[in-house]
């Protein structure tokens, strides 16, 4: 296909109100739990109270006696009926067995050990207490550092160690960089465990048709056909006979990528029960046994010159991965797409360790592996600036990749597709009135008022070039990314379109309609964009889904491609029917094909469609009957250059966040006074939706920085399994967000858009930056991405006990 | 049986949602006798004879209520899961304070959790609802 661009932009780029809102606002959304089927049964899951224990006898006799109980399932049956889901690890760790239920032993508190199917929803919960499970508790593996030691108990006993994956990635001349450095900032940083916790928990409904020997699955999955593959493999069942439907989804944020264990489990239950079965995850189940974000311990060193030039970064990153490697080590290796963020340093070493522990598995969570790397680089930059007595703004300007260097190849081989990092920072500082706030800060300190200013650059590399899998496992036969769409004009003239994206609030029905409207010269309301996803209706590829901020690239590209094919055909048939005109003389507007120059000849899309479908003798001989086109878009991805380098994303959107905070040094409480985020997603497809995505990323990340944390005790019990304990923020916990843009079209996508929606972690990172800045007089540096009042208070107390304020103002010793 | 389950499963009014098991999230918010309440905290029998407004009853004759209109106009929703509860909390807030300040809006919806919007679009939407909005149960 020729270059995919818009022939005109009447609708794309406009703040078009969302189509999906009209049903969602009236309570007419169709979420998975809203589904009711004749004879629907309900599943309840027995979960382990222990983090690590061998499973003895499971006594189901009492539960089976209870009226209304239809059937049960245990791990022994699961091991017989299914194959473990494969992982991304190298041998022998590829042998780690991951079933949809614990088999033999439990590896985290909350892991499923048995399922009960009942006639009644309440009964499914009530009868769980009747299941008697004998456990033999084992020593829990909770601390990833201790888990690495050879004497540690093993989470998986069929492999030699809890270090399930390790990889070292080195670029440039590290030794030279550190030799030349005037200052080496060396410290231990911590990125905490949290989860984006969509408001709708996971829900699965499975139905087995024993006449056709086929399954229908309804599940709120972000990536249904990725799950579908695992379900097929696990059940050893033909995939083409599993229909997968995702209705409206109540938020995903990555967490709903990997719900496949539950889909496998429900498919087994439906087949066993002979009726459709529904399972609705409770909030407690979601927090303790769905997916958590990557928790990382860094030992890092940054080599810097006196003038602030960064020479190199060396880090050891220990990822606490939890019990099963559902997607890892991708989260760890994702550093490679954001390794140097937007800076020019060339020397880099990342030593990655993925550790199995007795905790909930980790996996995709908005800004997956991205925010962790950006946090590492940004926090070290701030620390270097303090030591050099430089303004944190200045050290960034010293190191930014400049707009005239674009496209810019980073040391890891990623090609930054344009942008203006200095311009974005400048704008963000204007929005918070930087110079004035600095003055207020100085004045405030005299009266015990501690203001802090934080700045952070975050990057959203998207989508994922699947060849990244080859770095983890050279045997992996995967590369590129793709999405599919179809566009149709029915014989009646009605226009419809479908894409494989399965969105969760990103307004794809609206944007698909905008794209098709611009290509076919109609109003977006004239386009029916199929809601949700149904494998029997929607087109798809193995990559399909809404994750990694990919829609503005691959989703838009697929719809553009299919709409272009239909447009070309419409024009060709139109030229034929109008007679004596060339396609080049024609244009499309107001639902008609017309002669551009004189506008005196035209024909409606409806007439063209009718001809294409039912008046076939009037169709040009070389035109296939019908008006339907399917298109698969794939970004121009290459194989990696070697085992360390490649362009692993297509667009690299970024955001600079600047924040002003006030820290109450008596209590440790942090209040955000101002927050400005400057984003560059290139050409915006729908600015209303993009703005909402940016707001959402800010919300998640401020929440994660200030409130949300998944805390385990030393026995592996999760202490924060409700919204109350987890401190899910309310509207009172956030300031007003100021959002602005710098406008630099992507050099990679023909239509200039970048993927957007994860913030690259900048709103999260900015909090530790600002709080550190506020507490500079106390020589306090925040080294954790999470900044709770308690942690701030402890830091202040330690500082006041261990060193006075005046000591903290002593000149820093370079190279210490 | 909980009131929320009665609404969803007996009356088939599935616009009222469930997002937690601790009464924190407010997705199940309905209006009972003119006051907002979380329908997961009431037994259905306890609501016998009471007047309940759910999201399905807000738009009249296919015409969106001005609060729904404001949410549509100002991108006050993304996934739409918290939206019914959020709209009804706004409905109650505006019945008490017709022209709330930003703080009053934030306080008014602080019993409702949204994970998509950072609350910005919601707060903006409620702030833009025209002053003289009917906040009596349209069905009563």
PDB file of C-alpha atoms in Angstrom, chain A residues 145-353:
ATOM      1  CA  UNK A 145      18.130 -10.697  47.656  1.00  0.00           C
ATOM      2  CA  UNK A 146      18.007 -13.642  50.081  1.00  0.00           C
ATOM      3  CA  UNK A 147      16.209 -15.691  47.455  1.00  0.00           C
ATOM      4  CA  UNK A 148      19.313 -15.407  45.268  1.00  0.00           C
ATOM      5  CA  UNK A 149      21.477 -17.164  47.852  1.00  0.00           C
ATOM      6  CA  UNK A 150      22.207 -20.833  47.238  1.00  0.00           C
ATOM      7  CA  UNK A 151      20.778 -21.942  50.615  1.00  0.00           C
ATOM      8  CA  UNK A 152      17.410 -20.290  49.977  1.00  0.00           C
ATOM      9  CA  UNK A 153      14.363 -22.528  49.727  1.00  0.00           C
ATOM     10  CA  UNK A 154      13.267 -22.884  46.104  1.00  0.00           C
ATOM     11  CA  UNK A 155       9.993 -21.488  44.813  1.00  0.00           C
ATOM     12  CA  UNK A 156      10.162 -24.008  41.969  1.00  0.00           C
ATOM     13  CA  UNK A 157      11.906 -27.190  42.984  1.00  0.00           C
ATOM     14  CA  UNK A 158      12.439 -28.517  39.455  1.00  0.00           C
ATOM     15  CA  UNK A 159      14.932 -25.738  38.661  1.00  0.00           C
ATOM     16  CA  UNK A 160      18.302 -25.098  40.329  1.00  0.00           C
ATOM     17  CA  UNK A 161      17.774 -21.569  41.621  1.00  0.00           C
ATOM     18  CA  UNK A 162      15.308 -18.754  42.280  1.00  0.00           C
ATOM     19  CA  UNK A 163      17.316 -16.639  39.842  1.00  0.00           C
ATOM     20  CA  UNK A 164      15.148 -17.643  36.932  1.00  0.00           C
ATOM     21  CA  UNK A 165      16.673 -15.320  34.370  1.00  0.00           C
ATOM     22  CA  UNK A 166      19.773 -13.161  34.205  1.00  0.00           C
ATOM     23  CA  UNK A 167      21.080 -10.940  31.445  1.00  0.00           C
ATOM     24  CA  UNK A 168      23.829  -8.348  31.191  1.00  0.00           C
ATOM     25  CA  UNK A 169      23.586  -5.622  28.581  1.00  0.00           C
ATOM     26  CA  UNK A 170      26.640  -3.441  27.962  1.00  0.00           C
ATOM     27  CA  UNK A 171      27.123  -0.565  25.570  1.00  0.00           C
ATOM     28  CA  UNK A 172      30.088   1.715  24.928  1.00  0.00           C
ATOM     29  CA  UNK A 173      33.140   2.076  27.121  1.00  0.00           C
ATOM     30  CA  UNK A 174      32.049   1.870  30.748  1.00  0.00           C
ATOM     31  CA  UNK A 175      35.540   1.784  32.195  1.00  0.00           C
ATOM     32  CA  UNK A 176      36.550   4.845  30.243  1.00  0.00           C
ATOM     33  CA  UNK A 177      33.423   6.677  31.321  1.00  0.00           C
ATOM     34  CA  UNK A 178      33.995   6.001  35.003  1.00  0.00           C
ATOM     35  CA  UNK A 179      37.722   6.779  34.703  1.00  0.00           C
ATOM     36  CA  UNK A 180      36.983  10.163  33.190  1.00  0.00           C
ATOM     37  CA  UNK A 181      34.268  11.047  35.693  1.00  0.00           C
ATOM     38  CA  UNK A 182      34.693  13.911  38.143  1.00  0.00           C
ATOM     39  CA  UNK A 183      31.796  12.591  40.177  1.00  0.00           C
ATOM     40  CA  UNK A 184      30.315   9.174  40.603  1.00  0.00           C
ATOM     41  CA  UNK A 185      26.874   9.078  42.177  1.00  0.00           C
ATOM     42  CA  UNK A 186      26.523   5.641  43.668  1.00  0.00           C
ATOM     43  CA  UNK A 187      23.401   4.570  45.449  1.00  0.00           C
ATOM     44  CA  UNK A 188      20.678   2.049  46.029  1.00  0.00           C
ATOM     45  CA  UNK A 189      17.281   2.924  44.572  1.00  0.00           C
ATOM     46  CA  UNK A 190      13.988   1.141  44.988  1.00  0.00           C
ATOM     47  CA  UNK A 191      10.931   0.952  42.760  1.00  0.00           C
ATOM     48  CA  UNK A 192       8.004  -0.340  44.776  1.00  0.00           C
ATOM     49  CA  UNK A 193       5.316  -2.877  43.960  1.00  0.00           C
ATOM     50  CA  UNK A 194       1.916  -1.502  43.023  1.00  0.00           C
ATOM     51  CA  UNK A 195      -0.890  -2.234  40.613  1.00  0.00           C
ATOM     52  CA  UNK A 196      -3.122  -0.044  38.524  1.00  0.00           C
ATOM     53  CA  UNK A 197      -6.185  -1.935  39.781  1.00  0.00           C
ATOM     54  CA  UNK A 198      -8.913  -1.287  37.206  1.00  0.00           C
ATOM     55  CA  UNK A 199     -12.288  -0.638  38.823  1.00  0.00           C
ATOM     56  CA  UNK A 200     -13.825  -3.628  37.089  1.00  0.00           C
ATOM     57  CA  UNK A 201     -12.113  -6.790  38.308  1.00  0.00           C
ATOM     58  CA  UNK A 202     -11.474  -9.771  36.023  1.00  0.00           C
ATOM     59  CA  UNK A 203     -14.561 -11.666  34.927  1.00  0.00           C
ATOM     60  CA  UNK A 204     -14.788 -14.813  32.812  1.00  0.00           C
ATOM     61  CA  UNK A 205     -17.810 -16.654  31.456  1.00  0.00           C
ATOM     62  CA  UNK A 206     -17.189 -19.927  29.639  1.00  0.00           C
ATOM     63  CA  UNK A 207     -19.650 -22.091  27.781  1.00  0.00           C
ATOM     64  CA  UNK A 208     -18.987 -25.473  26.167  1.00  0.00           C
ATOM     65  CA  UNK A 209     -21.145 -26.738  23.319  1.00  0.00           C
ATOM     66  CA  UNK A 210     -20.837 -30.525  23.450  1.00  0.00           C
ATOM     67  CA  UNK A 211     -22.681 -30.982  20.145  1.00  0.00           C
ATOM     68  CA  UNK A 212     -20.291 -28.834  18.169  1.00  0.00           C
ATOM     69  CA  UNK A 213     -17.407 -29.501  20.573  1.00  0.00           C
ATOM     70  CA  UNK A 214     -16.621 -25.821  20.792  1.00  0.00           C
ATOM     71  CA  UNK A 215     -16.136 -23.168  23.451  1.00  0.00           C
ATOM     72  CA  UNK A 216     -17.439 -19.628  23.709  1.00  0.00           C
ATOM     73  CA  UNK A 217     -15.492 -17.479  26.150  1.00  0.00           C
ATOM     74  CA  UNK A 218     -16.470 -14.035  27.352  1.00  0.00           C
ATOM     75  CA  UNK A 219     -13.737 -12.291  29.278  1.00  0.00           C
ATOM     76  CA  UNK A 220     -12.643  -8.699  29.885  1.00  0.00           C
ATOM     77  CA  UNK A 221      -9.202  -9.249  28.411  1.00  0.00           C
ATOM     78  CA  UNK A 222      -7.087  -6.498  26.877  1.00  0.00           C
ATOM     79  CA  UNK A 223      -5.545  -8.962  24.504  1.00  0.00           C
ATOM     80  CA  UNK A 224      -8.064 -11.735  23.902  1.00  0.00           C
ATOM     81  CA  UNK A 225      -6.310 -13.543  21.085  1.00  0.00           C
ATOM     82  CA  UNK A 226      -3.053 -13.666  23.021  1.00  0.00           C
ATOM     83  CA  UNK A 227      -4.936 -15.313  25.871  1.00  0.00           C
ATOM     84  CA  UNK A 228      -6.652 -17.507  23.299  1.00  0.00           C
ATOM     85  CA  UNK A 229      -3.329 -19.018  22.278  1.00  0.00           C
ATOM     86  CA  UNK A 230      -2.500 -20.016  25.858  1.00  0.00           C
ATOM     87  CA  UNK A 231      -5.987 -21.380  26.413  1.00  0.00           C
ATOM     88  CA  UNK A 232      -5.669 -23.473  23.259  1.00  0.00           C
ATOM     89  CA  UNK A 233      -2.248 -24.800  24.238  1.00  0.00           C
ATOM     90  CA  UNK A 234      -3.211 -25.530  27.835  1.00  0.00           C
ATOM     91  CA  UNK A 235      -6.458 -27.309  26.952  1.00  0.00           C
ATOM     92  CA  UNK A 236      -4.854 -29.037  23.950  1.00  0.00           C
ATOM     93  CA  UNK A 237      -7.973 -27.933  22.098  1.00  0.00           C
ATOM     94  CA  UNK A 238      -8.311 -26.577  18.524  1.00  0.00           C
ATOM     95  CA  UNK A 239      -8.118 -22.787  18.718  1.00  0.00           C
ATOM     96  CA  UNK A 240     -10.450 -22.258  15.784  1.00  0.00           C
ATOM     97  CA  UNK A 241     -13.184 -23.867  17.853  1.00  0.00           C
ATOM     98  CA  UNK A 242     -12.806 -21.377  20.682  1.00  0.00           C
ATOM     99  CA  UNK A 243     -14.761 -18.175  20.100  1.00  0.00           C
ATOM    100  CA  UNK A 244     -13.477 -15.355  22.267  1.00  0.00           C
ATOM    101  CA  UNK A 245     -15.594 -12.304  23.060  1.00  0.00           C
ATOM    102  CA  UNK A 246     -14.654  -9.234  25.069  1.00  0.00           C
ATOM    103  CA  UNK A 247     -17.550  -6.837  25.680  1.00  0.00           C
ATOM    104  CA  UNK A 248     -16.984  -3.388  27.256  1.00  0.00           C
ATOM    105  CA  UNK A 249     -14.040  -3.481  29.626  1.00  0.00           C
ATOM    106  CA  UNK A 250     -13.929  -1.484  32.861  1.00  0.00           C
ATOM    107  CA  UNK A 251     -10.290  -0.425  32.685  1.00  0.00           C
ATOM    108  CA  UNK A 252      -7.241  -2.571  32.064  1.00  0.00           C
ATOM    109  CA  UNK A 253      -3.932  -0.691  32.370  1.00  0.00           C
ATOM    110  CA  UNK A 254      -1.938  -3.815  31.520  1.00  0.00           C
ATOM    111  CA  UNK A 255      -3.300  -5.857  34.392  1.00  0.00           C
ATOM    112  CA  UNK A 256      -5.955  -7.448  32.150  1.00  0.00           C
ATOM    113  CA  UNK A 257      -3.383  -8.718  29.661  1.00  0.00           C
ATOM    114  CA  UNK A 258      -2.677 -11.942  31.449  1.00  0.00           C
ATOM    115  CA  UNK A 259      -5.916 -13.284  32.875  1.00  0.00           C
ATOM    116  CA  UNK A 260      -5.505 -16.514  30.885  1.00  0.00           C
ATOM    117  CA  UNK A 261      -5.106 -18.841  33.901  1.00  0.00           C
ATOM    118  CA  UNK A 262      -8.693 -17.977  34.850  1.00  0.00           C
ATOM    119  CA  UNK A 263      -9.916 -18.464  31.299  1.00  0.00           C
ATOM    120  CA  UNK A 264      -8.352 -21.933  31.208  1.00  0.00           C
ATOM    121  CA  UNK A 265      -9.870 -22.729  34.592  1.00  0.00           C
ATOM    122  CA  UNK A 266     -13.365 -21.569  33.583  1.00  0.00           C
ATOM    123  CA  UNK A 267     -13.183 -23.509  30.308  1.00  0.00           C
ATOM    124  CA  UNK A 268     -12.432 -26.665  32.311  1.00  0.00           C
ATOM    125  CA  UNK A 269     -15.297 -25.947  34.704  1.00  0.00           C
ATOM    126  CA  UNK A 270     -17.789 -25.270  31.901  1.00  0.00           C
ATOM    127  CA  UNK A 271     -16.891 -28.509  30.156  1.00  0.00           C
ATOM    128  CA  UNK A 272     -17.131 -30.454  33.383  1.00  0.00           C
ATOM    129  CA  UNK A 273     -20.439 -28.842  34.445  1.00  0.00           C
ATOM    130  CA  UNK A 274     -21.926 -29.073  30.952  1.00  0.00           C
ATOM    131  CA  UNK A 275     -23.322 -25.566  31.388  1.00  0.00           C
ATOM    132  CA  UNK A 276     -22.076 -21.996  31.147  1.00  0.00           C
ATOM    133  CA  UNK A 277     -20.105 -20.885  34.227  1.00  0.00           C
ATOM    134  CA  UNK A 278     -19.326 -17.348  35.389  1.00  0.00           C
ATOM    135  CA  UNK A 279     -16.564 -16.235  37.696  1.00  0.00           C
ATOM    136  CA  UNK A 280     -16.283 -12.698  39.041  1.00  0.00           C
ATOM    137  CA  UNK A 281     -13.055 -11.820  40.816  1.00  0.00           C
ATOM    138  CA  UNK A 282     -13.521 -10.014  44.125  1.00  0.00           C
ATOM    139  CA  UNK A 283     -11.455  -6.901  44.814  1.00  0.00           C
ATOM    140  CA  UNK A 284      -9.448  -8.809  47.421  1.00  0.00           C
ATOM    141  CA  UNK A 285      -8.739 -11.566  44.910  1.00  0.00           C
ATOM    142  CA  UNK A 286      -7.719  -8.957  42.349  1.00  0.00           C
ATOM    143  CA  UNK A 287      -5.284  -7.216  44.656  1.00  0.00           C
ATOM    144  CA  UNK A 288      -3.697 -10.413  45.949  1.00  0.00           C
ATOM    145  CA  UNK A 289      -3.730 -12.739  42.954  1.00  0.00           C
ATOM    146  CA  UNK A 290      -4.152 -10.879  39.692  1.00  0.00           C
ATOM    147  CA  UNK A 291      -0.988  -9.119  38.528  1.00  0.00           C
ATOM    148  CA  UNK A 292       1.362  -6.684  40.236  1.00  0.00           C
ATOM    149  CA  UNK A 293       3.812  -4.247  38.683  1.00  0.00           C
ATOM    150  CA  UNK A 294       7.544  -4.940  38.606  1.00  0.00           C
ATOM    151  CA  UNK A 295       9.282  -4.293  41.940  1.00  0.00           C
ATOM    152  CA  UNK A 296      12.942  -3.443  41.405  1.00  0.00           C
ATOM    153  CA  UNK A 297      16.000  -2.983  43.593  1.00  0.00           C
ATOM    154  CA  UNK A 298      18.761  -1.013  41.897  1.00  0.00           C
ATOM    155  CA  UNK A 299      22.427  -0.672  42.798  1.00  0.00           C
ATOM    156  CA  UNK A 300      23.429   2.098  40.477  1.00  0.00           C
ATOM    157  CA  UNK A 301      26.298   4.358  39.605  1.00  0.00           C
ATOM    158  CA  UNK A 302      26.219   7.420  37.398  1.00  0.00           C
ATOM    159  CA  UNK A 303      29.481   8.828  36.034  1.00  0.00           C
ATOM    160  CA  UNK A 304      29.350  12.587  35.561  1.00  0.00           C
ATOM    161  CA  UNK A 305      31.719  15.400  34.608  1.00  0.00           C
ATOM    162  CA  UNK A 306      31.956  18.582  36.709  1.00  0.00           C
ATOM    163  CA  UNK A 307      29.970  20.449  34.081  1.00  0.00           C
ATOM    164  CA  UNK A 308      27.076  17.995  34.464  1.00  0.00           C
ATOM    165  CA  UNK A 309      27.733  15.913  31.358  1.00  0.00           C
ATOM    166  CA  UNK A 310      26.685  12.340  32.031  1.00  0.00           C
ATOM    167  CA  UNK A 311      29.326   9.875  30.885  1.00  0.00           C
ATOM    168  CA  UNK A 312      27.813   6.558  31.808  1.00  0.00           C
ATOM    169  CA  UNK A 313      25.381   4.529  33.865  1.00  0.00           C
ATOM    170  CA  UNK A 314      26.028   1.200  35.505  1.00  0.00           C
ATOM    171  CA  UNK A 315      23.235  -0.607  37.333  1.00  0.00           C
ATOM    172  CA  UNK A 316      22.375  -3.940  38.790  1.00  0.00           C
ATOM    173  CA  UNK A 317      18.616  -4.401  38.748  1.00  0.00           C
ATOM    174  CA  UNK A 318      17.003  -7.115  40.851  1.00  0.00           C
ATOM    175  CA  UNK A 319      13.367  -7.699  39.867  1.00  0.00           C
ATOM    176  CA  UNK A 320      11.135  -9.354  42.436  1.00  0.00           C
ATOM    177  CA  UNK A 321       8.943 -11.267  40.004  1.00  0.00           C
ATOM    178  CA  UNK A 322       6.642 -13.223  42.272  1.00  0.00           C
ATOM    179  CA  UNK A 323       5.789 -16.872  41.839  1.00  0.00           C
ATOM    180  CA  UNK A 324       5.259 -17.389  38.100  1.00  0.00           C
ATOM    181  CA  UNK A 325       6.924 -15.846  35.056  1.00  0.00           C
ATOM    182  CA  UNK A 326       3.814 -15.030  33.095  1.00  0.00           C
ATOM    183  CA  UNK A 327       5.480 -12.422  30.886  1.00  0.00           C
ATOM    184  CA  UNK A 328       8.862 -11.880  32.467  1.00  0.00           C
ATOM    185  CA  UNK A 329      11.648 -11.166  31.787  1.00  0.00           C
ATOM    186  CA  UNK A 330      10.037  -8.685  29.389  1.00  0.00           C
ATOM    187  CA  UNK A 331       9.367  -6.155  32.154  1.00  0.00           C
ATOM    188  CA  UNK A 332      13.019  -6.281  33.145  1.00  0.00           C
ATOM    189  CA  UNK A 333      14.360  -6.170  29.622  1.00  0.00           C
ATOM    190  CA  UNK A 334      12.016  -3.330  28.694  1.00  0.00           C
ATOM    191  CA  UNK A 335      14.736  -1.022  30.014  1.00  0.00           C
ATOM    192  CA  UNK A 336      16.254  -1.394  26.560  1.00  0.00           C
ATOM    193  CA  UNK A 337      13.536   0.715  24.930  1.00  0.00           C
ATOM    194  CA  UNK A 338      14.129   3.626  27.332  1.00  0.00           C
ATOM    195  CA  UNK A 339      17.709   2.950  28.407  1.00  0.00           C
ATOM    196  CA  UNK A 340      19.038   6.502  28.214  1.00  0.00           C
ATOM    197  CA  UNK A 341      15.579   8.166  28.225  1.00  0.00           C
ATOM    198  CA  UNK A 342      16.140  11.360  26.180  1.00  0.00           C
ATOM    199  CA  UNK A 343      19.806  11.890  26.967  1.00  0.00           C
ATOM    200  CA  UNK A 344      22.968  11.574  24.942  1.00  0.00           C
ATOM    201  CA  UNK A 345      25.188   9.389  27.106  1.00  0.00           C
ATOM    202  CA  UNK A 346      26.499   6.362  25.240  1.00  0.00           C
ATOM    203  CA  UNK A 347      28.006   4.185  27.933  1.00  0.00           C
ATOM    204  CA  UNK A 348      25.658   1.914  29.775  1.00  0.00           C
ATOM    205  CA  UNK A 349      25.589  -1.365  31.602  1.00  0.00           C
ATOM    206  CA  UNK A 350      22.449  -3.035  32.954  1.00  0.00           C
ATOM    207  CA  UNK A 351      22.822  -6.268  34.855  1.00  0.00           C
ATOM    208  CA  UNK A 352      19.341  -7.756  35.217  1.00  0.00           C
ATOM    209  CA  UNK A 353      18.246 -10.452  37.647  1.00  0.00           C
TER     210      UNK A 353
END
